[in-house]
Coordinates of C-alpha atoms and ligand atoms in Angstrom, one line a residue:
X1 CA 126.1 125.4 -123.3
X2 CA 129.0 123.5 -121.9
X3 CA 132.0 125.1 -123.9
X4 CA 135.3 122.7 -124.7
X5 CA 138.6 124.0 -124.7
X6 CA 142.1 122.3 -125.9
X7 CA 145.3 123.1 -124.9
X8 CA 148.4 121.6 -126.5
X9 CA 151.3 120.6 -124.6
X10 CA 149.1 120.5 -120.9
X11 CA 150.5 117.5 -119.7
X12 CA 153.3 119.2 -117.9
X13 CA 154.2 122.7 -116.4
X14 CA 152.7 125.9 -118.1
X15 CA 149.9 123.9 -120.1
X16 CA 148.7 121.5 -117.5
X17 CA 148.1 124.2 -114.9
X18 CA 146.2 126.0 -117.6
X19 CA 144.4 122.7 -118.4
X20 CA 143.5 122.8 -114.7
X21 CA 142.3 126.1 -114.6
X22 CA 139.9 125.6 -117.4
X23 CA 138.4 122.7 -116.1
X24 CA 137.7 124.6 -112.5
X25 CA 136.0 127.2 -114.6
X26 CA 133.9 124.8 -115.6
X27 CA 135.0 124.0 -119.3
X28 CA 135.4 120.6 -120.9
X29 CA 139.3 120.0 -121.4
X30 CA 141.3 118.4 -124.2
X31 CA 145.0 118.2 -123.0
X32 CA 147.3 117.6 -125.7
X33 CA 150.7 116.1 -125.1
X34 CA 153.5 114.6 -127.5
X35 CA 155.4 112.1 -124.9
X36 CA 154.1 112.1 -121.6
X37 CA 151.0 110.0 -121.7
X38 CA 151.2 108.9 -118.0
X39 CA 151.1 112.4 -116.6
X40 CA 148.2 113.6 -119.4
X41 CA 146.1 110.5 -118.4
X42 CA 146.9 111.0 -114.7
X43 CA 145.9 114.3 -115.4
X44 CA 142.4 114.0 -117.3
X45 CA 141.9 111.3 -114.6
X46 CA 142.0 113.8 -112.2
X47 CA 139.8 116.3 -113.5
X48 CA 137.5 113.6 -114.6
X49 CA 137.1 112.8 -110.6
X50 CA 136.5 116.5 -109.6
X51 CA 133.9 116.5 -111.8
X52 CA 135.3 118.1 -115.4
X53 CA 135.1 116.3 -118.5
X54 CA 138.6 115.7 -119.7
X55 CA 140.6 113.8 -122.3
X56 CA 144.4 113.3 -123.1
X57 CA 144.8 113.2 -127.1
X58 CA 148.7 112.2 -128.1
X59 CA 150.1 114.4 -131.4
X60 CA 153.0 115.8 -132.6
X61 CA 151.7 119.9 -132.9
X62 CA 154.5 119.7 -135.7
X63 CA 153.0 116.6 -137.7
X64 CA 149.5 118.6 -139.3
X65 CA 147.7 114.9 -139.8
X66 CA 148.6 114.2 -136.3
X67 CA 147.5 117.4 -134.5
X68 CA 144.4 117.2 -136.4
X69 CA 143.5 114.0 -135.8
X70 CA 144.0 114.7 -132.2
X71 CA 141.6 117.5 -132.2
X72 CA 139.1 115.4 -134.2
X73 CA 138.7 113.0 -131.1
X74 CA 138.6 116.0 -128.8
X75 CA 136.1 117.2 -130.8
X76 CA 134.0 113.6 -130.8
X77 CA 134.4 113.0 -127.1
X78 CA 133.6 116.1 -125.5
X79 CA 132.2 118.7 -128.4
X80 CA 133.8 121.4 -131.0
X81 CA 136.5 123.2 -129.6
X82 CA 135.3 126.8 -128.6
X83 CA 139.1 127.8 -127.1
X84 CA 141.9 126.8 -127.9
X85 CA 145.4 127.6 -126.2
X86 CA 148.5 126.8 -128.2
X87 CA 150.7 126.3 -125.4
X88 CA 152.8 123.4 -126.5
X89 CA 156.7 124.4 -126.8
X90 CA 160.2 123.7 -127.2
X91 CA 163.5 125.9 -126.1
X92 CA 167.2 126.1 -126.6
X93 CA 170.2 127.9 -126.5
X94 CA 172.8 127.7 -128.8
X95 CA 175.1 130.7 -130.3
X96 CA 173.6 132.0 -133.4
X97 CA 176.7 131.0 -135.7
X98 CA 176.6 127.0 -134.2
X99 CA 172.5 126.6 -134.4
X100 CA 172.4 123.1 -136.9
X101 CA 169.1 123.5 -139.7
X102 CA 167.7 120.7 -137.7
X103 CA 167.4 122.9 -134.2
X104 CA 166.0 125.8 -136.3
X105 CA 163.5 124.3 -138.2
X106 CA 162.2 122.1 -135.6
X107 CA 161.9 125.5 -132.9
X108 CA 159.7 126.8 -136.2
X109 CA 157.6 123.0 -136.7
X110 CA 156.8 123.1 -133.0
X111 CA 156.4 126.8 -132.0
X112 CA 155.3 128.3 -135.1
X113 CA 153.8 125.6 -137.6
X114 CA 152.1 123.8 -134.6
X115 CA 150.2 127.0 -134.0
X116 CA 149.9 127.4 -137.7
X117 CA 148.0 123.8 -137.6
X118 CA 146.0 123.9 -134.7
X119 CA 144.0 127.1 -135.6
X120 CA 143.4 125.8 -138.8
X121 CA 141.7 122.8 -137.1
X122 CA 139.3 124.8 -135.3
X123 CA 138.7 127.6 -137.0
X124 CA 135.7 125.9 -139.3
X125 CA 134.0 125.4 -136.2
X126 CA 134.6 128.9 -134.6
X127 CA 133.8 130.4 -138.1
X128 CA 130.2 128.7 -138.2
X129 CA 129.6 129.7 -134.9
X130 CA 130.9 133.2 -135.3
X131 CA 132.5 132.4 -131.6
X132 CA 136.0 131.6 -130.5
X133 CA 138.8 132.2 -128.5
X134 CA 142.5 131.5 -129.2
X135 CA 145.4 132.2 -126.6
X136 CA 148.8 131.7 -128.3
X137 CA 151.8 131.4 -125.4
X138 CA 154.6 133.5 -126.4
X139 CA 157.4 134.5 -124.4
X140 CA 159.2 137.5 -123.5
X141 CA 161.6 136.6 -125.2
X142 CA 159.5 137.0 -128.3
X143 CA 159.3 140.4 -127.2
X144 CA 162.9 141.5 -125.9
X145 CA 166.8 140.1 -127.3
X146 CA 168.5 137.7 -125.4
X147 CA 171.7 136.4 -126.1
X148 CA 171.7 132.5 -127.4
X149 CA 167.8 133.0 -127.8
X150 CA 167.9 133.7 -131.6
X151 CA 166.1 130.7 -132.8
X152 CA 163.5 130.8 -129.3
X153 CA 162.9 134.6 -129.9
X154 CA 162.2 134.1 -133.6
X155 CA 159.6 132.0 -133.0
X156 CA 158.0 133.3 -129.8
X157 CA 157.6 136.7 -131.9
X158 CA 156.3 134.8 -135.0
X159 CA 153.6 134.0 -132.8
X160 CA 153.0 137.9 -131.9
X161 CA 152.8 138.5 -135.6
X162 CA 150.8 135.9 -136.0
X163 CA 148.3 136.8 -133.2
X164 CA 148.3 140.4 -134.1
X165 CA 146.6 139.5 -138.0
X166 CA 144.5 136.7 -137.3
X167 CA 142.7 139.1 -134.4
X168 CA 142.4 141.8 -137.5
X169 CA 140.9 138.7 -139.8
X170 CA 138.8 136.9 -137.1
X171 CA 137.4 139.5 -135.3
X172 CA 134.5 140.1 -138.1
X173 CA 133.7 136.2 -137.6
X174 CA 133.3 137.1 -133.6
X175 CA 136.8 134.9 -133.1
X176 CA 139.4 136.8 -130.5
X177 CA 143.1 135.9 -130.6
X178 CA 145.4 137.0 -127.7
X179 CA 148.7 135.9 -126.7
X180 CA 150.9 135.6 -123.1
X181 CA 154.3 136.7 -122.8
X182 CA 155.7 134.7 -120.1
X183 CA 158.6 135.7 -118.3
X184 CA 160.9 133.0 -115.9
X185 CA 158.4 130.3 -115.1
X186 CA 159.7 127.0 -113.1
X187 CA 158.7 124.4 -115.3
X188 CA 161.1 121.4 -116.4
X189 CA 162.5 124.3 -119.4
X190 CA 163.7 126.2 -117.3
X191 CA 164.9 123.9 -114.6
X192 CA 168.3 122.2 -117.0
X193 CA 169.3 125.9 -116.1
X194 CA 170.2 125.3 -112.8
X195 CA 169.9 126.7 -109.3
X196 CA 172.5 129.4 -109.3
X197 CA 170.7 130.5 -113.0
X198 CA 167.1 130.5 -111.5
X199 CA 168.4 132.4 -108.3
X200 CA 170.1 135.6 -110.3
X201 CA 166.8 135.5 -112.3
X202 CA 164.8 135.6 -109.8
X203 CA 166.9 138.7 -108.0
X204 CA 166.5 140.5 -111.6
X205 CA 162.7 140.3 -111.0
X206 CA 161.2 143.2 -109.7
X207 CA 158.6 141.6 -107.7
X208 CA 161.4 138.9 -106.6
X209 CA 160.3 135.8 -107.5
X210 CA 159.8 133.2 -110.6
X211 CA 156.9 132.8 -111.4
X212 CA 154.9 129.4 -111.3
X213 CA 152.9 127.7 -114.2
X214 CA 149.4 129.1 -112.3
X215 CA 150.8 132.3 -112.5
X216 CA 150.0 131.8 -116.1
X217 CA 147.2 130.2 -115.9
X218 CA 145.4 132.9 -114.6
X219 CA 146.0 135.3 -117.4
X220 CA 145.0 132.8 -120.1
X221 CA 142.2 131.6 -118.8
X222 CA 141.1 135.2 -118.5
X223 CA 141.9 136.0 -122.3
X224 CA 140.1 133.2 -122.8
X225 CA 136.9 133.6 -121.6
X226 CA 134.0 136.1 -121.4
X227 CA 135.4 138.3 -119.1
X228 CA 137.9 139.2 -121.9
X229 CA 134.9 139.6 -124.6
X230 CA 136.5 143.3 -125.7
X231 CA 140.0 142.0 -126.0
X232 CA 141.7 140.6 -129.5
X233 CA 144.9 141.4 -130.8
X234 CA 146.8 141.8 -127.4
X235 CA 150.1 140.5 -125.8
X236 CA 149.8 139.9 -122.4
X237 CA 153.4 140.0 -120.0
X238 CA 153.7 138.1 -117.0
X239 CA 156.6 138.2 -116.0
X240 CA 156.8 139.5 -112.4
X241 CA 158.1 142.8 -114.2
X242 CA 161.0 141.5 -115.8
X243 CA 161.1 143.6 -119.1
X244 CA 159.4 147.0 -117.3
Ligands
LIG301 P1 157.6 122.2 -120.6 O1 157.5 122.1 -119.1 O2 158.8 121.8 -121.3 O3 156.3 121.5 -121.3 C1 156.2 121.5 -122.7 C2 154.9 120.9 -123.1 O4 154.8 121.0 -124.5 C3 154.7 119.5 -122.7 O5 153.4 119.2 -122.3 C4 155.1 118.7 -124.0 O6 154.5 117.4 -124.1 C5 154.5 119.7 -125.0 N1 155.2 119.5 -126.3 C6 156.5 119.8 -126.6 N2 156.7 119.5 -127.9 C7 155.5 119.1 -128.4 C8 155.1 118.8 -129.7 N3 155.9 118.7 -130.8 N4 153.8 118.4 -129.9 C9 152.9 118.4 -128.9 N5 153.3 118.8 -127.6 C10 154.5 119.1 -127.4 O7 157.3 123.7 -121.0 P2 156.7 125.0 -120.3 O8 157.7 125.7 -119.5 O9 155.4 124.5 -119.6 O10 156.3 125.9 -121.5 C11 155.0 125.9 -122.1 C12 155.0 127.1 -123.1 O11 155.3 128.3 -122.4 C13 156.0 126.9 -124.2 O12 155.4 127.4 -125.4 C14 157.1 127.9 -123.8 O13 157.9 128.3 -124.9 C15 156.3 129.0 -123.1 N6 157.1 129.7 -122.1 C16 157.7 129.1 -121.0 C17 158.5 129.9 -120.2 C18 159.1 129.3 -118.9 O14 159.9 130.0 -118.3 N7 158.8 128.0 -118.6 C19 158.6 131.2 -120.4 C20 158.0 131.8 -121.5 C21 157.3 131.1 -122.4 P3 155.2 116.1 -123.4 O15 155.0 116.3 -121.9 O16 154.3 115.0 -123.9 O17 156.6 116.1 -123.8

C-alpha cells in the first residue's frame, strides 16, 4: 500500500529536500509550510510531474487548530499519514540575559509545541494501525552548549526528551520515533550568518565541509522507513563530525 508521509516546514531548505527524498522513494508527500506558498506549490508541482503524489497544506505548527487542520486535508487528499517528520523550525541568537518572553516562547510554540501538535494529529491513525514512523529534527545544538544558543538548544533537546519517551510509549503500538541532530547545514538559517561565519565553520568540520539539506535527507528518510524497522528511541548526528 501506497504509504503518505508529511513533513512540516518542506517548503524550503532541510524540509523540502527531505520532501523530495520521500517522494523518490516512492511515498505520497504532504509538505507543510507557514509562509512560502509559491515555493511549496512550486514544489508539490514538481513532484506531481515526476510522478509523486504531492500537496502543499499552509499552518502555523504553533497554532494546534491550524496544524491540524492541515494534516486533515493531507490526510483526505492523499491518505492517513503513516510518517511524519517534524522538521519545521525557527533559530536565534541573543545573550541569555537580553532573550524578550516573546523570542522564548515562540522558539518553544514552534520547535517544541509544534512537535507536541503534530504527533498528536497522527497518532490515532498510527495507533489503529499499530504502524508509524516519526522523525523529529533536532540539532546539535540540542545536544552540545553554544554560546547565545540558550533558547535554540532548549528546545532542540526538548525534542531529544521528547523522542526518547514517546519511542518507550509507542513502541508497544508498533510506532518508532527517532530524531536527527543536524550540524552546519546551508539553508537560509544559517546563511544571515555570513560568509566569513560559514567559512570558520566549515574549517572546524572534520570532514571539511557544510553540509547540504540532502545531506539530511538521507538520514531521515532512512529512519523513516523499513530499512530502519529495529530502530526507535535514537538520535542520529550529521554533522560532518562536528561534535566527535
Ligand atoms: P529554514 O531554511 O529556515 O526553513 C524553515 C522551514 O520551517 C520553512 O519551510 C518554514 O516555512 C518552516 N516554518 C518555520 N516556522 C514555521 C511554523 N511556525 N509553522 C510551520 N512551518 C514553519 O530552516 P532549515 O535550516 O531548513 O531548518 C529545518 C530544521 O532543521 C529546523 O528545525 C532547524 O532547527 C533544524 N536544523 C537546521 C540546521 C541548519 O544548519 N540549517 C542545523 C540543525 C538543525 P516557510 O517557508 O513557509 O516560512
Amino acid at each position: 500500500m501506497r504509504k503518505v508521509a508529511f513533513v512540516t516546514g518542506g517548503s524550503r531548505g532541510i524540509g523540502r529536500a527531505i520532501a523530495v527524498r520521500l517522494a523518490a522513494e516512492g511515498y505520497a508527500v504532504g509538505i507543510g509550510y507557514l509562509q512560502s506558498r509559491e515555493q511549496a506549490g512550486a514544489l508539490a508541482e514538481t513532484l506531481r510531474l515526476q510522478g509523486a503524489d504531492a500537496l502543499a497544506v499552509q499552518g502555523d505548527v504553533a497554532d494546534r487548530e491550524a496544524i491540524t487542520a492541515a494534516i486533515r486535508s493531507v490526510e483526505a487528499s492523499l491518505g492517513p499519514v503513516s510518517v511524519l517528520v517534524n522538521n519545521a523550525g525557527i533559530a536565534g541568537q541573543c545573550q541569555f540575559q537580553d532573550i524578550p518572553d516573546s523570542f522564548w516562547h515562540r522558539m518553544f510554540a514552534v520547535n517544541v509545541d509544534g512537535a507536541f501538535h503534530t504527533i498528536q494529529a497522527v497518532l490515532p491513525h498510527m495507533i489503529h494501525e499499530k504502524s508509524g514512523s516519526i522523525v523529529n529534527i533536532s540539532s546539535m545544538w540540542g545536544l552540545r552548549g553554544a554560546s547565545c544558543e540558550a533558547a535554540y538548544s532548549a528546545t532542540k533537546a526538548a525534542l531529544i526528551g521528547l523522542t526518547r519517551s514517546l519511542a518507550v510509549e509507542l513502541a508497544p503500538s508498533g510506532i518508532r520515533v527517532n530524531c536527527v541532530a543536524p550540524g552546519v547545514i546551508l539553508t537560509d538559517m544559517v546563511r544571515t550568518l555570513g560568509e566569513d561565519t560559514l567559512h570558520m565553520l566549515a574549517e572546524q568540520t572534520p570532514l571539511g565541509r557544510i553540509g547540504a539539506p540532502e545531506d539530511i535527507a538521507g538520514i531521515t528518510a532512512f529512519l523513516a522507513g523499513d530499512g530502519a524497522a529495529f530502530i526507535t528511541g535514537q538520535v542520529v548526528t550529521a554533522d560532518g563530525g562536528f561534535i566527535v
